[in-house]
CSV table of C-alpha atoms in Angstrom, one decimal:
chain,number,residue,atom,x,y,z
A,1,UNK,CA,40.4,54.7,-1.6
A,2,UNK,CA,37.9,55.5,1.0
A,3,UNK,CA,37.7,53.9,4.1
A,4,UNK,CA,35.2,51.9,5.5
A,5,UNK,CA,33.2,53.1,9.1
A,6,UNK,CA,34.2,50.9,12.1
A,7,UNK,CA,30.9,49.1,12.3
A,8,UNK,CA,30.0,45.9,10.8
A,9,UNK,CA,29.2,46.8,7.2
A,10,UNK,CA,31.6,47.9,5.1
A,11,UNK,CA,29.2,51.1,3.4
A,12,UNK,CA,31.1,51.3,0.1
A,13,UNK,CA,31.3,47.6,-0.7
A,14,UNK,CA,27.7,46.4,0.9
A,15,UNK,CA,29.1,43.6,2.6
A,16,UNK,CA,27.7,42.7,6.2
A,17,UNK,CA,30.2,41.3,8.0
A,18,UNK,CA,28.0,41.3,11.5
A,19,UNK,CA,28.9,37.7,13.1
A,20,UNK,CA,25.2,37.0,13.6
A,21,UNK,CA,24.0,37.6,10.5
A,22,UNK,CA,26.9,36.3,8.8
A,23,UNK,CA,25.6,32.8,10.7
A,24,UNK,CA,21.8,33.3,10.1
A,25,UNK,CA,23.1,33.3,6.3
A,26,UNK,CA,25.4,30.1,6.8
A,27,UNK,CA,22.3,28.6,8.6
A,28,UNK,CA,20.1,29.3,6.0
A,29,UNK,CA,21.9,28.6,3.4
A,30,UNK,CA,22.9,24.9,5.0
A,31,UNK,CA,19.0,24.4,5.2
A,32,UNK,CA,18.8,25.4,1.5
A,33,UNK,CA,21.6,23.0,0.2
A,34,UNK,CA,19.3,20.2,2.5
A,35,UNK,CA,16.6,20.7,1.2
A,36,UNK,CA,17.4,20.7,-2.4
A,37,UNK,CA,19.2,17.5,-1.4
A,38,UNK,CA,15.5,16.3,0.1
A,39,UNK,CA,13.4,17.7,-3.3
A,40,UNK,CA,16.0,15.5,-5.4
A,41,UNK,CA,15.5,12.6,-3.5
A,42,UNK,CA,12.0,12.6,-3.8
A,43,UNK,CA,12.1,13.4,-7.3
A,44,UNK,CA,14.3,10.2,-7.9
A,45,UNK,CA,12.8,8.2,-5.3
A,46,UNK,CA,11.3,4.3,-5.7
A,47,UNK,CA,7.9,5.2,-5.0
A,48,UNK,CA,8.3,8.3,-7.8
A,49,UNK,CA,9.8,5.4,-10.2
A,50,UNK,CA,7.2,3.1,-9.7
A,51,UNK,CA,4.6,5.3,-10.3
A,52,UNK,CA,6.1,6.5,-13.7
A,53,UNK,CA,6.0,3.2,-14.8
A,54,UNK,CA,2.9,2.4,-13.9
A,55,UNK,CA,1.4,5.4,-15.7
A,56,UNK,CA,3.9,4.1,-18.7
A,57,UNK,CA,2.2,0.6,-18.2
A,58,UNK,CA,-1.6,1.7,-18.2
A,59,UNK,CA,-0.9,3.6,-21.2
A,60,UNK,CA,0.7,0.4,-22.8
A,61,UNK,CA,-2.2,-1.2,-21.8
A,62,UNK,CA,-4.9,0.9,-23.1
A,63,UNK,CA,-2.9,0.8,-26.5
A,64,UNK,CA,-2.6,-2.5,-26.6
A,65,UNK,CA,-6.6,-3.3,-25.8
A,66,UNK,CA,-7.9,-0.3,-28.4
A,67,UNK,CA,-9.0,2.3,-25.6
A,68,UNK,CA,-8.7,5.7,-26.0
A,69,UNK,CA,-6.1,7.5,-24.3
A,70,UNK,CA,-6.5,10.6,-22.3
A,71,UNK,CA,-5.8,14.3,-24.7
A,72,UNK,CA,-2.3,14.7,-24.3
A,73,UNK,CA,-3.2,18.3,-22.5
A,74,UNK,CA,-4.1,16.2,-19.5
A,75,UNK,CA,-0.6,13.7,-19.2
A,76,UNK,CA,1.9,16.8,-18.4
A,77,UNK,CA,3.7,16.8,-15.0
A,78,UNK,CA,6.5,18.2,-14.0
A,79,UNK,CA,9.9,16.3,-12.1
A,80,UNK,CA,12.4,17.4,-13.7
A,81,UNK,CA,11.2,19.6,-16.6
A,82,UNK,CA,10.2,23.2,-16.4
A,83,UNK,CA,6.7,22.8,-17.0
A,84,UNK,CA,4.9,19.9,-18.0
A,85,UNK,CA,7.0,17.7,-20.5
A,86,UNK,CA,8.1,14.8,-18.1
A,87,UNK,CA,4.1,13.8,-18.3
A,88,UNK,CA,3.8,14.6,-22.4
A,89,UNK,CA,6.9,12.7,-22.9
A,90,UNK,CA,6.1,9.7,-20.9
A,91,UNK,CA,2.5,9.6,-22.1
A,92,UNK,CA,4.1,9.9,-25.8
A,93,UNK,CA,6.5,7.3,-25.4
A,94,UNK,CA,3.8,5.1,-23.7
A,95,UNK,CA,1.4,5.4,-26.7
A,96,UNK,CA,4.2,5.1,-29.2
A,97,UNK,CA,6.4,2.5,-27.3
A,98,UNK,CA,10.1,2.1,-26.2
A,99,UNK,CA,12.5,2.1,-28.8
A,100,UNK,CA,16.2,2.5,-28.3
A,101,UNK,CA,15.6,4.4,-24.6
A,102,UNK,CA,18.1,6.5,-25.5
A,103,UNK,CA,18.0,10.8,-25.3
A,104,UNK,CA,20.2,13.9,-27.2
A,105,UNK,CA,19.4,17.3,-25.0
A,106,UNK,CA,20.5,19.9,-27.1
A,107,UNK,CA,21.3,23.3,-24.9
A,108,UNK,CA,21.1,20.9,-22.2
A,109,UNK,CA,22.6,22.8,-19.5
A,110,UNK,CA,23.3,21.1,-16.9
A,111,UNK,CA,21.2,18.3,-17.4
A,112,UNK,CA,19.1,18.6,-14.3
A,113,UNK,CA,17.5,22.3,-14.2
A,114,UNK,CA,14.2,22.6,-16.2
A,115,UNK,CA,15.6,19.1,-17.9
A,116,UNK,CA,13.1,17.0,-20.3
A,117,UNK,CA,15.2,14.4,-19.9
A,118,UNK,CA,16.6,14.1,-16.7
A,119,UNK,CA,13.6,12.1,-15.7
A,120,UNK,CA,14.6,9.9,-18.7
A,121,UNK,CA,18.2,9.2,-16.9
A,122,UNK,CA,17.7,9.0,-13.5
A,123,UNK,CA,13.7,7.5,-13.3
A,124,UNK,CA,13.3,5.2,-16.6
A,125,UNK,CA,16.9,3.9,-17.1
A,126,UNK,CA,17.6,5.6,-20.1
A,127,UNK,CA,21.2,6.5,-21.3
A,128,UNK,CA,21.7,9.7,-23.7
A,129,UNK,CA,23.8,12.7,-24.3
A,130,UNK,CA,23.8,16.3,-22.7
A,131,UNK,CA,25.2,19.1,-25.0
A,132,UNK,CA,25.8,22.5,-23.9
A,133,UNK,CA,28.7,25.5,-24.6
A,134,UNK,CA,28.9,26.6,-21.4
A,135,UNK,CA,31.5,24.6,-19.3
A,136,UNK,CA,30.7,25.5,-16.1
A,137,UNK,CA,27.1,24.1,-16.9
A,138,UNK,CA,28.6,20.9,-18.3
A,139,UNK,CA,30.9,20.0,-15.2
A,140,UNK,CA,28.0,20.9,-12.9
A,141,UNK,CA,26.1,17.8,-14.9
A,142,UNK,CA,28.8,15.1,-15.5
A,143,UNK,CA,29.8,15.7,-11.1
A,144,UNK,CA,25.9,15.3,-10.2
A,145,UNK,CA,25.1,12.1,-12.8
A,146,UNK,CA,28.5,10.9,-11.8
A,147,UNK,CA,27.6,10.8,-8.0
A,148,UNK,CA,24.4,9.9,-8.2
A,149,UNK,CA,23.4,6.4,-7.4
A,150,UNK,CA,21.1,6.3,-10.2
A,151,UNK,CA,23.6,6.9,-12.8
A,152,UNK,CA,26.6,6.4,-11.5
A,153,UNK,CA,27.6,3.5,-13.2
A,154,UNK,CA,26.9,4.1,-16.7
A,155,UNK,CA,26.8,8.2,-16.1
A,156,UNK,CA,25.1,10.2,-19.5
A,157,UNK,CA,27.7,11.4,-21.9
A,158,UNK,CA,28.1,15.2,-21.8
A,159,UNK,CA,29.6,16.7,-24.4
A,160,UNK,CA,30.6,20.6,-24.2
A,161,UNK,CA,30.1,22.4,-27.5
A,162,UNK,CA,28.5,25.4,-29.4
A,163,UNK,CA,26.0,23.1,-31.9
A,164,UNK,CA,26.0,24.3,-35.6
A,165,UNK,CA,23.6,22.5,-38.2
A,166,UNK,CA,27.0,21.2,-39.7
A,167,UNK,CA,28.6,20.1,-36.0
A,168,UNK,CA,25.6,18.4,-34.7
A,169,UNK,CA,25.7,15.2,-36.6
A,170,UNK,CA,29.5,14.7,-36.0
A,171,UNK,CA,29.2,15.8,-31.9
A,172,UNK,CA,27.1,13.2,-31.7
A,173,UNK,CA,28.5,10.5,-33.3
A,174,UNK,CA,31.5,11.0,-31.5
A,175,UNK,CA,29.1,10.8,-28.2
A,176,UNK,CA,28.5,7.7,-28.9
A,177,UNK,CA,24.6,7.7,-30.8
A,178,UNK,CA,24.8,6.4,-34.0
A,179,UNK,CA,21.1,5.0,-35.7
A,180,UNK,CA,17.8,6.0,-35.0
């Protein structure tokens, strides 16, 4: 095998191993991990809750007294999702109502990245199932609904699984949804 040079990168593997820089990345990538932690706690904070509900509420409302509701084009935002289905799906369950606040994500992931229904979990209280195949993806989601304080009493169920048309029904059942 060739050898590397006696400097501080290592040529034939690109690794830098130069102190400095080597702490510049540990730095950055501290500041990172903060400030993901900072984007999820705004994300999931009370005043983000409240005003979910009270978008949820005034849509009730506007239902309930025979207004028209705005074109579901202009309800999208995004918390969780990866574009604008936290809004659609609150404005659709505001027109429509609450039923059994319950979710299935199918191909879920890890149930936080470019969710539709994390919002569901962690802002409106409800409880629901994650399925994905990949495992890594899956123990990412159950150690981030399990410590959060959000969910960490009655956590989602995720289930890790390739779905078929003739799986699905009997994954979820044994998730625990049964009914509409």
């Amino acid at each position: 095998p060739a050898r590397c040079a006696r400097r501080w990168v290592c040529y034939e593997t690109q690794v830098d191993t130069h102190p400095k820089r080597l702490g510049r990345r540990a730095v950055e990538r501290v500041l990172d991990l903060a400030d993901e932690r900072r984007r999820l706690d705004e994300r999931t904070s009370p005043a983000t809750k409240i005003a979910q509900r009270a978008l949820f509420l005034e849509y009730r409302r506007r239902v309930g007294a025979g207004e028209p509701l705005p074109s579901v084009w202009e309800t999208g935002f995004r918390v969780f999702s990866q574009f604008d289905e936290d809004g659609v799906v609150l404005f659709l369950l505001g027109a429509a109502g609450l039923g059994t606040c319950r979710f299935v994500d199918l191909g879920a992931g890890d149930g936080t990245t470019a969710s539709n229904c994390a919002n569901l979990a962690l802002n409106l209280g409800f409880d629901g199932v994650f399925v994905d195949a990949r495992g890594r993806e899956v123990d990412r989601g159950r150690r981030f609904y399990s410590a959060h304080p959000d969910t960490r009493e009655r956590p989602p169920v995720f289930v890790e699984a390739f779905l078929t048309r003739d799986n699905v029904d009997e994954l979820l059942t044994r998730a625990g949804i049964e009914g509409d």
